[in-house]
Amino acid sequence: MERIKRLFTIKTKFEAFLVIYALALGASERGVVYMHQYPGIGGQLLALACSGAVFMAGGKMLDALELQRSYGS
């Protein structure tokens, strides 16, 4: 079980950036869908919310890595 757990643990900044990149790709695709489904300002706001969520999640991941590194030392 420990070996499986290690597969889903982000240990380095490089891994975090890969996850952030994948989140950004999905969020931008979802934002495009929102702009097609809801033309006008509503779709643009939803697309902006998608990209904002990636920024918040990415920041939290990087902060968690720094916190983990400071406690691990």
Short mmCIF file of N, CA and C in Angstrom, two decimals:
data_model
loop_
_atom_site.label_atom_id
_atom_site.label_comp_id
_atom_site.label_asym_id
_atom_site.label_seq_id
_atom_site.Cartn_x
_atom_site.Cartn_y
_atom_site.Cartn_z
N MET A 1 0.83 -1.19 0.00
CA MET A 1 0.00 0.00 0.00
C MET A 1 0.87 1.26 0.00
N GLU A 2 1.99 1.18 0.67
CA GLU A 2 2.91 2.32 0.72
C GLU A 2 3.46 2.66 -0.66
N ARG A 3 3.72 1.66 -1.47
CA ARG A 3 4.24 1.91 -2.83
C ARG A 3 3.20 2.61 -3.69
N ILE A 4 1.95 2.26 -3.52
CA ILE A 4 0.88 2.92 -4.27
C ILE A 4 0.72 4.36 -3.80
N LYS A 5 0.83 4.57 -2.50
CA LYS A 5 0.71 5.92 -1.95
C LYS A 5 1.81 6.83 -2.50
N ARG A 6 3.01 6.31 -2.67
CA ARG A 6 4.11 7.12 -3.18
C ARG A 6 3.88 7.58 -4.61
N LEU A 7 3.10 6.83 -5.40
CA LEU A 7 2.80 7.23 -6.77
C LEU A 7 1.99 8.52 -6.84
N PHE A 8 1.16 8.77 -5.83
CA PHE A 8 0.26 9.91 -5.82
C PHE A 8 0.75 11.04 -4.93
N THR A 9 2.00 11.01 -4.53
CA THR A 9 2.57 12.05 -3.69
C THR A 9 3.47 12.95 -4.52
N ILE A 10 3.24 14.25 -4.44
CA ILE A 10 4.07 15.22 -5.16
C ILE A 10 5.26 15.54 -4.26
N LYS A 11 6.46 15.24 -4.75
CA LYS A 11 7.65 15.40 -3.92
C LYS A 11 8.55 16.55 -4.35
N THR A 12 8.52 16.92 -5.62
CA THR A 12 9.42 17.96 -6.10
C THR A 12 8.61 19.07 -6.79
N LYS A 13 9.28 20.21 -6.97
CA LYS A 13 8.63 21.32 -7.66
C LYS A 13 8.33 20.96 -9.11
N PHE A 14 9.19 20.17 -9.71
CA PHE A 14 8.97 19.76 -11.10
C PHE A 14 7.66 18.98 -11.23
N GLU A 15 7.43 18.06 -10.31
CA GLU A 15 6.18 17.31 -10.32
C GLU A 15 4.99 18.22 -10.09
N ALA A 16 5.15 19.20 -9.20
CA ALA A 16 4.07 20.15 -8.95
C ALA A 16 3.75 20.97 -10.20
N PHE A 17 4.80 21.39 -10.91
CA PHE A 17 4.58 22.17 -12.12
C PHE A 17 3.91 21.33 -13.20
N LEU A 18 4.22 20.04 -13.26
CA LEU A 18 3.53 19.17 -14.21
C LEU A 18 2.04 19.05 -13.89
N VAL A 19 1.72 18.94 -12.62
CA VAL A 19 0.32 18.84 -12.21
C VAL A 19 -0.39 20.17 -12.48
N ILE A 20 0.28 21.28 -12.20
CA ILE A 20 -0.30 22.60 -12.45
C ILE A 20 -0.55 22.78 -13.95
N TYR A 21 0.39 22.32 -14.77
CA TYR A 21 0.22 22.41 -16.22
C TYR A 21 -1.00 21.61 -16.68
N ALA A 22 -1.15 20.42 -16.14
CA ALA A 22 -2.31 19.59 -16.51
C ALA A 22 -3.61 20.25 -16.06
N LEU A 23 -3.61 20.83 -14.87
CA LEU A 23 -4.80 21.55 -14.41
C LEU A 23 -5.11 22.74 -15.31
N ALA A 24 -4.08 23.45 -15.73
CA ALA A 24 -4.29 24.61 -16.59
C ALA A 24 -4.85 24.22 -17.94
N LEU A 25 -4.37 23.10 -18.50
CA LEU A 25 -4.92 22.64 -19.78
C LEU A 25 -6.40 22.31 -19.65
N GLY A 26 -6.76 21.62 -18.60
CA GLY A 26 -8.16 21.27 -18.39
C GLY A 26 -9.03 22.48 -18.12
N ALA A 27 -8.50 23.43 -17.35
CA ALA A 27 -9.27 24.62 -17.03
C ALA A 27 -9.46 25.51 -18.25
N SER A 28 -8.44 25.61 -19.08
CA SER A 28 -8.59 26.45 -20.28
C SER A 28 -9.59 25.81 -21.24
N GLU A 29 -9.57 24.50 -21.35
CA GLU A 29 -10.56 23.82 -22.21
C GLU A 29 -11.97 24.04 -21.66
N ARG A 30 -12.11 23.92 -20.35
CA ARG A 30 -13.42 24.14 -19.73
C ARG A 30 -13.86 25.59 -19.92
N GLY A 31 -12.92 26.53 -19.84
CA GLY A 31 -13.25 27.93 -20.05
C GLY A 31 -13.75 28.20 -21.45
N VAL A 32 -13.17 27.54 -22.44
CA VAL A 32 -13.63 27.68 -23.82
C VAL A 32 -15.06 27.14 -23.95
N VAL A 33 -15.31 26.02 -23.31
CA VAL A 33 -16.67 25.45 -23.35
C VAL A 33 -17.66 26.40 -22.70
N TYR A 34 -17.28 26.99 -21.56
CA TYR A 34 -18.16 27.95 -20.90
C TYR A 34 -18.46 29.15 -21.81
N MET A 35 -17.44 29.64 -22.52
CA MET A 35 -17.67 30.80 -23.38
C MET A 35 -18.57 30.47 -24.57
N HIS A 36 -18.54 29.21 -25.01
CA HIS A 36 -19.45 28.81 -26.08
C HIS A 36 -20.86 28.57 -25.56
N GLN A 37 -20.97 28.00 -24.36
CA GLN A 37 -22.30 27.72 -23.80
C GLN A 37 -23.00 28.99 -23.34
N TYR A 38 -22.23 29.91 -22.75
CA TYR A 38 -22.79 31.14 -22.19
C TYR A 38 -22.12 32.34 -22.85
N PRO A 39 -22.59 32.74 -24.00
CA PRO A 39 -21.96 33.88 -24.68
C PRO A 39 -22.13 35.17 -23.87
N GLY A 40 -21.14 36.03 -24.00
CA GLY A 40 -21.20 37.31 -23.30
C GLY A 40 -20.38 37.29 -22.03
N ILE A 41 -20.75 38.19 -21.14
CA ILE A 41 -19.95 38.40 -19.93
C ILE A 41 -20.04 37.21 -18.97
N GLY A 42 -21.15 36.49 -18.97
CA GLY A 42 -21.29 35.33 -18.08
C GLY A 42 -20.27 34.24 -18.39
N GLY A 43 -20.13 33.92 -19.65
CA GLY A 43 -19.15 32.90 -20.05
C GLY A 43 -17.73 33.35 -19.79
N GLN A 44 -17.48 34.64 -20.01
CA GLN A 44 -16.13 35.16 -19.75
C GLN A 44 -15.79 35.11 -18.26
N LEU A 45 -16.76 35.41 -17.43
CA LEU A 45 -16.52 35.34 -15.98
C LEU A 45 -16.29 33.90 -15.51
N LEU A 46 -17.03 32.98 -16.08
CA LEU A 46 -16.82 31.57 -15.72
C LEU A 46 -15.45 31.09 -16.20
N ALA A 47 -15.03 31.52 -17.39
CA ALA A 47 -13.70 31.15 -17.89
C ALA A 47 -12.61 31.76 -17.00
N LEU A 48 -12.83 32.99 -16.55
CA LEU A 48 -11.88 33.63 -15.65
C LEU A 48 -11.81 32.89 -14.32
N ALA A 49 -12.95 32.41 -13.84
CA ALA A 49 -12.96 31.64 -12.60
C ALA A 49 -12.18 30.34 -12.74
N CYS A 50 -12.25 29.72 -13.92
CA CYS A 50 -11.49 28.48 -14.17
C CYS A 50 -9.99 28.74 -14.07
N SER A 51 -9.54 29.81 -14.70
CA SER A 51 -8.10 30.09 -14.65
C SER A 51 -7.69 30.55 -13.26
N GLY A 52 -8.55 31.27 -12.57
CA GLY A 52 -8.23 31.68 -11.20
C GLY A 52 -8.10 30.50 -10.26
N ALA A 53 -8.90 29.48 -10.47
CA ALA A 53 -8.81 28.28 -9.63
C ALA A 53 -7.47 27.59 -9.80
N VAL A 54 -6.93 27.61 -11.03
CA VAL A 54 -5.62 26.99 -11.27
C VAL A 54 -4.54 27.76 -10.53
N PHE A 55 -4.62 29.09 -10.55
CA PHE A 55 -3.63 29.90 -9.83
C PHE A 55 -3.68 29.61 -8.34
N MET A 56 -4.88 29.50 -7.77
CA MET A 56 -5.00 29.24 -6.34
C MET A 56 -4.49 27.84 -5.99
N ALA A 57 -4.87 26.85 -6.79
CA ALA A 57 -4.43 25.47 -6.52
C ALA A 57 -2.93 25.33 -6.69
N GLY A 58 -2.38 25.97 -7.71
CA GLY A 58 -0.94 25.92 -7.93
C GLY A 58 -0.17 26.57 -6.80
N GLY A 59 -0.65 27.70 -6.34
CA GLY A 59 0.00 28.36 -5.21
C GLY A 59 -0.03 27.52 -3.95
N LYS A 60 -1.16 26.89 -3.71
CA LYS A 60 -1.27 26.02 -2.53
C LYS A 60 -0.33 24.82 -2.62
N MET A 61 -0.21 24.25 -3.82
CA MET A 61 0.69 23.11 -3.99
C MET A 61 2.14 23.52 -3.73
N LEU A 62 2.55 24.64 -4.28
CA LEU A 62 3.92 25.09 -4.09
C LEU A 62 4.18 25.47 -2.63
N ASP A 63 3.20 26.10 -1.98
CA ASP A 63 3.35 26.42 -0.56
C ASP A 63 3.44 25.15 0.28
N ALA A 64 2.64 24.14 -0.06
CA ALA A 64 2.68 22.88 0.69
C ALA A 64 4.03 22.18 0.53
N LEU A 65 4.61 22.26 -0.66
CA LEU A 65 5.93 21.66 -0.85
C LEU A 65 6.98 22.36 0.00
N GLU A 66 6.92 23.69 0.05
CA GLU A 66 7.86 24.44 0.88
C GLU A 66 7.67 24.11 2.35
N LEU A 67 6.42 24.03 2.77
CA LEU A 67 6.12 23.70 4.17
C LEU A 67 6.60 22.29 4.50
N GLN A 68 6.37 21.34 3.60
CA GLN A 68 6.82 19.97 3.80
C GLN A 68 8.35 19.90 3.87
N ARG A 69 9.01 20.67 3.01
CA ARG A 69 10.46 20.69 2.99
C ARG A 69 11.03 21.29 4.28
N SER A 70 10.36 22.33 4.83
CA SER A 70 10.86 22.97 6.05
C SER A 70 10.65 22.05 7.26
N TYR A 71 9.55 21.30 7.30
CA TYR A 71 9.32 20.38 8.41
C TYR A 71 10.15 19.12 8.28
N GLY A 72 10.44 18.72 7.05
CA GLY A 72 11.22 17.51 6.83
C GLY A 72 12.68 17.67 7.19
N SER A 73 13.18 18.90 7.17
CA SER A 73 14.60 19.13 7.46
C SER A 73 14.91 19.13 8.93
#
